[in-house]
Short mmCIF file of C-alpha atoms (C1' of nucleotides) in Angstrom, two decimals:
data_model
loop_
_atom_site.label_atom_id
_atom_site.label_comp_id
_atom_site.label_asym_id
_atom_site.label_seq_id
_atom_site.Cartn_x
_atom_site.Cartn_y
_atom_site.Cartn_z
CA UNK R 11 28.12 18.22 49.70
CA UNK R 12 25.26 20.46 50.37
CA UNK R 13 26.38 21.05 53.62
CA UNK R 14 29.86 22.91 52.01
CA UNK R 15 27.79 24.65 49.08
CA UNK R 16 25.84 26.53 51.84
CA UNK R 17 28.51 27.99 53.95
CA UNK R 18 30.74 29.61 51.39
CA UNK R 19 28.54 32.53 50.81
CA UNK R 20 28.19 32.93 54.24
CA UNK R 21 32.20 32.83 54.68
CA UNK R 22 32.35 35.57 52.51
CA UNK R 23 29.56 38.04 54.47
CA UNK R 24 31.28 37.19 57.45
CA UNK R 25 34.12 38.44 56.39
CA UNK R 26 32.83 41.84 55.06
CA UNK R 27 32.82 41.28 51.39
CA UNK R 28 30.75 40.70 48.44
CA UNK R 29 28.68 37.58 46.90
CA UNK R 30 29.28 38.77 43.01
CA UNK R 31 28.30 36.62 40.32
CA UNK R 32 32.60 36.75 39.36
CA UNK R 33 33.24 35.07 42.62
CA UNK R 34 30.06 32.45 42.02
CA UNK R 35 32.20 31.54 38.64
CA UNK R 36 35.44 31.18 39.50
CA UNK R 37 34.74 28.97 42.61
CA UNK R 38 32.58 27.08 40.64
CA UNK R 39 35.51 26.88 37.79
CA UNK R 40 37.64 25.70 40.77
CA UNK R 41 35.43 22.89 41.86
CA UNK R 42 34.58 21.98 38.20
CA UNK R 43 38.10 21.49 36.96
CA UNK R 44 39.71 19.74 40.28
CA UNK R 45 43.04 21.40 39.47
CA UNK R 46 44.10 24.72 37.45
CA UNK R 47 45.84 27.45 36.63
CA UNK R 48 44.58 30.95 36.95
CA UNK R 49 44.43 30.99 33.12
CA UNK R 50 42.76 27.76 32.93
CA UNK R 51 40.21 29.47 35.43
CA UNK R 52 40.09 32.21 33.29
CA UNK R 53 39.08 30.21 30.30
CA UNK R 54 36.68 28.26 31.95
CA UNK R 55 35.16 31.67 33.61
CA UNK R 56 34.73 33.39 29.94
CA UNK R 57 32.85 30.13 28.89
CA UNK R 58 29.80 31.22 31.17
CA UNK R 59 30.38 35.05 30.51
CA UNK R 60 32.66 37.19 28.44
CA UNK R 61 33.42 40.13 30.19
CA UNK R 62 35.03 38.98 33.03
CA UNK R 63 38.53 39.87 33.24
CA UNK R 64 41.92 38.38 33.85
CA UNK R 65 43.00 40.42 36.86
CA UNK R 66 39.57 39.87 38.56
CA UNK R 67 40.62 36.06 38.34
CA UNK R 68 44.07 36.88 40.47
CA UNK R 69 42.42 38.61 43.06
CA UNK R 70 39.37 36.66 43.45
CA UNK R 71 41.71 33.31 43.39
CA UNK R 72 43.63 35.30 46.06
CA UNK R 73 40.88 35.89 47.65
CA UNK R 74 39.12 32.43 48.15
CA UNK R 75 42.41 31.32 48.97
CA UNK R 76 42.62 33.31 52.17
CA UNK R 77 39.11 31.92 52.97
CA UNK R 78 40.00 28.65 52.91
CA UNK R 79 37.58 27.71 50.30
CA UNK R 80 40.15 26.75 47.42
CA UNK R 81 43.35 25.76 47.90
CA UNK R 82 47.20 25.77 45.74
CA UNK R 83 50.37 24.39 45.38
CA UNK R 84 53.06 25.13 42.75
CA UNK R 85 53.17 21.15 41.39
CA UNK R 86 54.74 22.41 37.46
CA UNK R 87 57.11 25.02 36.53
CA UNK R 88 55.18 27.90 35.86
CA UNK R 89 52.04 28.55 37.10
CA UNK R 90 50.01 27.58 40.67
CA UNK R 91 47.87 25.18 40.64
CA UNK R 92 44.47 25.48 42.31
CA UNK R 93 41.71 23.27 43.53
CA UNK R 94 38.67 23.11 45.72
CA UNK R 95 38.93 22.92 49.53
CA UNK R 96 35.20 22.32 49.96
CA UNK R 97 35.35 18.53 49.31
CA UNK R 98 37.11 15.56 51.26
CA UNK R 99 41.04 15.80 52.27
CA UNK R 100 42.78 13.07 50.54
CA UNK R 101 46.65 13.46 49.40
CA UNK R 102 48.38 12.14 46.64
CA UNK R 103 51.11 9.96 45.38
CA UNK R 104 52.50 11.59 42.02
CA UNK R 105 54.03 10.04 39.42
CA UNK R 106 56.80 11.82 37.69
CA UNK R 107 56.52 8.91 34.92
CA UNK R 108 53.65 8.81 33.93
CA UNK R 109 51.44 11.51 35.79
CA UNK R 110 49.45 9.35 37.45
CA UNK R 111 47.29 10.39 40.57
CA UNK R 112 46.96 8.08 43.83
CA UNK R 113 44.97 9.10 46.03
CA UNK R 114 45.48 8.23 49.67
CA UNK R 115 42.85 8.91 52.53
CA UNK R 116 44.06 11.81 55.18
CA UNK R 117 43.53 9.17 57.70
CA UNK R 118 46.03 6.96 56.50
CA UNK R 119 48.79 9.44 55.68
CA UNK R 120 48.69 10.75 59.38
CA UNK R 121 48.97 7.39 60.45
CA UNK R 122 51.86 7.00 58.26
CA UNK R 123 53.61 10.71 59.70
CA UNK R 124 51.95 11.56 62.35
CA UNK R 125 55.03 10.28 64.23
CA UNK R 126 58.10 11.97 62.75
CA UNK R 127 55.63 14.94 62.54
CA UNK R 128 55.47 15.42 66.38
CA UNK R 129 59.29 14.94 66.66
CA UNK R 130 59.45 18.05 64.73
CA UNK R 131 57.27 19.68 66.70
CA UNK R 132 54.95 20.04 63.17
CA UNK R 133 51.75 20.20 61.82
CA UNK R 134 51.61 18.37 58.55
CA UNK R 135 48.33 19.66 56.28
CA UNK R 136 47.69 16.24 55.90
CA UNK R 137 44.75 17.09 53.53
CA UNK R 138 46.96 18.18 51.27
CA UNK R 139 50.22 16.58 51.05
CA UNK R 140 51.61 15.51 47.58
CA UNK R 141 54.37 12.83 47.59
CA UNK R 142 56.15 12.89 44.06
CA UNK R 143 57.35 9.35 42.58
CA UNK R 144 57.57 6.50 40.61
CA UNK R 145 54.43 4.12 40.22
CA UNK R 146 54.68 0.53 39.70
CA UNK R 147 53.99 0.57 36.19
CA UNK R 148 57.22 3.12 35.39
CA UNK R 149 59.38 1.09 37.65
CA UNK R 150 62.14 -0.76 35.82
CA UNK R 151 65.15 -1.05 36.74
CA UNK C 18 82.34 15.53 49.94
CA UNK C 19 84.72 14.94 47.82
CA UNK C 20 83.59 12.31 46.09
CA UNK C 21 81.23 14.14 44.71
CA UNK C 22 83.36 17.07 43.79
CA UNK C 23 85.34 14.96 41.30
CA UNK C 24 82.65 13.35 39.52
CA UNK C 25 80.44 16.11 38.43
CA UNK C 26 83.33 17.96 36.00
CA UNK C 27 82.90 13.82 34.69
CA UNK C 28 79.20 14.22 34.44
CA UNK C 29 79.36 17.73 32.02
CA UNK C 30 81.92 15.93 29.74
CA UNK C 31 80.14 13.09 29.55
CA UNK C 32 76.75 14.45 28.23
CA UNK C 33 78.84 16.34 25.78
CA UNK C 34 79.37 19.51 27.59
CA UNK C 35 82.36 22.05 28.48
CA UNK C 36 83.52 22.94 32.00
CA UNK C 37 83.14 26.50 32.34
CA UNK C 38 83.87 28.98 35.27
CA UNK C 39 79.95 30.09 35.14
CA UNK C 40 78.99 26.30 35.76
CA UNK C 41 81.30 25.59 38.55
CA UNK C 42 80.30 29.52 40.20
CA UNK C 43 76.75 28.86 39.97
CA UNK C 44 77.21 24.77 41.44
CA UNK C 45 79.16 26.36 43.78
CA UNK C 46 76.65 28.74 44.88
CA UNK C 47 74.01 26.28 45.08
CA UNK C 48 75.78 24.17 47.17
CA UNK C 49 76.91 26.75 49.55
CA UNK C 50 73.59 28.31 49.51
CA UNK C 51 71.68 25.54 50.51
CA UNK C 52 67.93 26.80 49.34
CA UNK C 53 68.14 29.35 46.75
CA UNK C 54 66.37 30.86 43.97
CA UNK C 55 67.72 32.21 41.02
CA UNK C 56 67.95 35.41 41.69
CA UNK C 57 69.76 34.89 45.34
CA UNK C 58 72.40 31.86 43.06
CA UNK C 59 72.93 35.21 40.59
CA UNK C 60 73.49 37.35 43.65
CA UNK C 61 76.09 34.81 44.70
CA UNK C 62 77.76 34.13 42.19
CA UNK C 63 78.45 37.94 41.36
CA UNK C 64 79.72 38.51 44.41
CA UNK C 65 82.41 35.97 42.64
CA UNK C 66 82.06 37.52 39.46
CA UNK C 67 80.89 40.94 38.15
CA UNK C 68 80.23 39.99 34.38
CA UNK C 69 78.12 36.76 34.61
CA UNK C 70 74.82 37.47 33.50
CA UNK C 71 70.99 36.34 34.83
CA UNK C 72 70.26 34.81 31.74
CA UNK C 73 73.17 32.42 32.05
CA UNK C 74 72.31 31.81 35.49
CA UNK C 75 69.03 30.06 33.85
CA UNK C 76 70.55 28.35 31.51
CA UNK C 77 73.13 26.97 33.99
CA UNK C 78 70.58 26.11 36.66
CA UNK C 79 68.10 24.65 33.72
CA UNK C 80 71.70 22.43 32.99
CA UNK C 81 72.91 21.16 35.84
CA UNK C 82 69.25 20.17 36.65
CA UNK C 83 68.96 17.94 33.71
CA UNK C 84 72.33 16.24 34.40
CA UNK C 85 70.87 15.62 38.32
CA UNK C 86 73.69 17.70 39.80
CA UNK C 87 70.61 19.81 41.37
CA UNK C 88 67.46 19.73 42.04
CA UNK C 89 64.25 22.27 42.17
CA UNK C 90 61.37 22.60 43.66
CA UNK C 91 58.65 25.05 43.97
CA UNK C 92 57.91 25.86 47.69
CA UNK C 93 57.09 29.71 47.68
CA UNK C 94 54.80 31.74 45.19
CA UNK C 95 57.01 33.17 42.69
CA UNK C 96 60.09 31.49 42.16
CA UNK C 97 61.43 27.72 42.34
CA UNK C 98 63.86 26.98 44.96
CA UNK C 99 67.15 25.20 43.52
CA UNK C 100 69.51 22.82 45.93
CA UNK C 101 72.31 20.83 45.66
CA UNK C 102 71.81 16.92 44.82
CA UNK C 103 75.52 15.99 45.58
CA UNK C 104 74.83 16.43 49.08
CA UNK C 105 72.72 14.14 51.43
CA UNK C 106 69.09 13.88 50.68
CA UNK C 107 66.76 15.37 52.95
CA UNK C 108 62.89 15.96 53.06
CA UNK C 109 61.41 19.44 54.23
CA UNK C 110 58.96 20.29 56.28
CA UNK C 111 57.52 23.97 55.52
CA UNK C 112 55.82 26.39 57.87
CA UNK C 113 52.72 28.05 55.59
CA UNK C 114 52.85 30.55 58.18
CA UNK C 115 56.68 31.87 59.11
CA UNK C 116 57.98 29.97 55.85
CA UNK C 117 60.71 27.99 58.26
CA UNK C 118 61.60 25.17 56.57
CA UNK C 119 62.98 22.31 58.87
CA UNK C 120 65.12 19.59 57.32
CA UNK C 121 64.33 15.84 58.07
CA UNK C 122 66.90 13.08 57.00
CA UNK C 123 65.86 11.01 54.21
CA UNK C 124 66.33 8.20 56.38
CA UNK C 125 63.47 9.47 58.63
CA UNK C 126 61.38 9.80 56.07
CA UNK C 127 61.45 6.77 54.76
CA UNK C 128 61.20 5.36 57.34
CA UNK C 129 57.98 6.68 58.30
CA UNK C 130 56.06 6.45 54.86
CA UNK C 131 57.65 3.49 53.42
CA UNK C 132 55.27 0.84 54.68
CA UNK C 133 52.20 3.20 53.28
CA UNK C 134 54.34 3.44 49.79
CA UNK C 135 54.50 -0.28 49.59
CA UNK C 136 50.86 -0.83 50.17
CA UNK C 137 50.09 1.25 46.77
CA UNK C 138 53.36 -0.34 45.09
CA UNK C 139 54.32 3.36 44.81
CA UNK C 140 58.45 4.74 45.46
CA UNK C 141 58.27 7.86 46.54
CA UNK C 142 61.00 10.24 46.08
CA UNK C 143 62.07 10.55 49.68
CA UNK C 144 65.13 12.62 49.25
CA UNK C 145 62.60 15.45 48.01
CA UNK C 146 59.65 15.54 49.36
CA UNK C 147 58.19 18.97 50.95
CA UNK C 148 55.70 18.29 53.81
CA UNK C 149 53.18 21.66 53.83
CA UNK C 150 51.90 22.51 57.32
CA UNK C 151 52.00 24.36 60.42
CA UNK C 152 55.44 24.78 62.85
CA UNK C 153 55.13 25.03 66.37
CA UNK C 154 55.94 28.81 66.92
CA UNK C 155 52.96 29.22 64.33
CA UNK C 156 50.43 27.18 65.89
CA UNK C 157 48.26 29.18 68.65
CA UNK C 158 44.89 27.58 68.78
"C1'" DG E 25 23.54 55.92 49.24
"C1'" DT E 26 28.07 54.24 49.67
"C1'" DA E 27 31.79 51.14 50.24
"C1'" DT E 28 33.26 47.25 47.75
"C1'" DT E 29 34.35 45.22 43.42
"C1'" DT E 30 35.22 45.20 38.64
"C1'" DG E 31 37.22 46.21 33.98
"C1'" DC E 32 40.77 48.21 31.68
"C1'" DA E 33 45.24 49.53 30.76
"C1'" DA E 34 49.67 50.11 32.20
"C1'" DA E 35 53.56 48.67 34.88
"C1'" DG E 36 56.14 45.13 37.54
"C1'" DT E 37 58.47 40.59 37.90
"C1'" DT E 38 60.43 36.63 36.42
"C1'" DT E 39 62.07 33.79 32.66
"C1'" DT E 40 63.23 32.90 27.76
"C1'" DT E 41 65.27 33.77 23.27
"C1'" DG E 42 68.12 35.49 19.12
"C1'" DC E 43 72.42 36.64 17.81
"C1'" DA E 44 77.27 38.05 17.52
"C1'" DC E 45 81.33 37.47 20.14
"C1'" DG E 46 84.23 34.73 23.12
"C1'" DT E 47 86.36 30.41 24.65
"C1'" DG E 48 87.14 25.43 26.01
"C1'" DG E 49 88.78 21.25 24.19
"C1'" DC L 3 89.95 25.74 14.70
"C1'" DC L 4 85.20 25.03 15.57
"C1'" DA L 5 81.31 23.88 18.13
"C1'" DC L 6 79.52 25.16 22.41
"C1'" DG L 7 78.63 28.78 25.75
"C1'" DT L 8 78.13 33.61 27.13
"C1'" DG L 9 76.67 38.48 27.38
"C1'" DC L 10 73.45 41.59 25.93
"C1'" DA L 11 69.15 43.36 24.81
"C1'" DA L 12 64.69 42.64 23.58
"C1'" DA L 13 60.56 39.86 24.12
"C1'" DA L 14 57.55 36.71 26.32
"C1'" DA L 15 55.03 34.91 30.20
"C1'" DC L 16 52.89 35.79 34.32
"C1'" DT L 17 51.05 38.80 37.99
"C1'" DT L 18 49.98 43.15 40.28
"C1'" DT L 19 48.21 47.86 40.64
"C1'" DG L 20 45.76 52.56 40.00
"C1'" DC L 21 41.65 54.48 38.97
"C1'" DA L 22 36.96 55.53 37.27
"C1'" DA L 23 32.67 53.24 36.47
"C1'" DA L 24 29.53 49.65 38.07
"C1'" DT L 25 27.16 47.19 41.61
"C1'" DA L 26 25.93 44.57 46.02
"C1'" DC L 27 23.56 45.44 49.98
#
DNA sequence: GTATTTGCAAAGTTTTTGCACGTGG
DNA sequence: CCACGTGCAAAAACTTTGCAAATAC
């Protein structure tokens, strides 16, 4: 884990831009809060300082996006959701019921797709695969 | 096809609703559409149609989502992606990179995750699942 | 010092809502 | 007929952008 924390900053130099304190928050809002909006950043952001503004939010989301160091997918209606990339790739079986989060090791879902995958010619992101359903528990009929 | 055809008109009746021309343009242009957002179903359907408005278009779609007749997902950035659910189910594989989307039977599918479903006691909802990743044409390292 | 980044405010997009009129059953 | 649905316009929700001041390096 301290392997991960070291390299994002230099990600960023390497890339030509900036180690600001605004960036230092919102990945850290990120990786506090596993998933979240941009305005749930944002709210978690102003806890730790109130200046910081909405739009810096977008574009520094945007930006850690492009680095690879958080990641999103658009799992409600309105709103991407976003969550750290720094920690270990597992996906997830989603419950439509009752919301509930299974998570399955990358390992096993390649084994699972890996197959059909290179009939297709395609590169699942394994790490990050969500598979909406029904638990057992919500399972009735 | 049509099987299907007959039974939705059913379907609005039965959950208390009237059959109106802006409900059968807009399932029509879902179905012949394929993939389509709002915007492209409202672009369709005034092609059919010069006084149906956008906000009808969102009521319809919001409609004939609850009754099943279509489904939504929310593949790009801005915008959810409606498709017909009268047709055969299919799961998608989507290109991050060119934003190709390449159709795989539900059959296929299931075939290749359902042993991995079973061992968390978990359905998934094959018909609908979008597989992130990389497509060939994109993948140059 | 200077190029990048930020805050602010304003505009852009997409979606929702209130209400009077129209229309299907 | 009468309740449901539609068009219209205005508002809400969400995101992006221009620019001057602030700041990382």
């Amino acid at each position: 884990m301290s392997a991960s924390t070291e390299s994002w900053q230099e990600r960023l130099r390497a890339s030509g831009h900036r180690l600001t304190p605004q960036r230092e928050l919102v990945l850290a809002a990120v990786e506090k809060l596993g998933h979240a909006t941009p305005d749930e950043v944002y709210a978690e952001v102003r806890l730790h300082s109130e200046s910081i503004n909405l739009s810096t939010i977008y574009r520094t989301l945007e930006l850690l996006n492009e680095l690879g160091l958080i990641r999103h997918a658009h799992l409600t209606d309105r709103a991407p959701t976003y969550h750290s990339a720094t920690g270990h790739e597992h996906a997830h079986f989603v419950c439509r019921g009752c919301k509930k989060m299974i998570s399955v090791g990358r390992g096993e879902m390649e084994a699972a797709l890996g197959e059909l995958a290179a009939t297709y010619d395609f590169s699942p992101d394994y790490g990050h695969l969500t598979v909406f359903g029904t638990c057992a528990d919500c399972r009735e009929d």
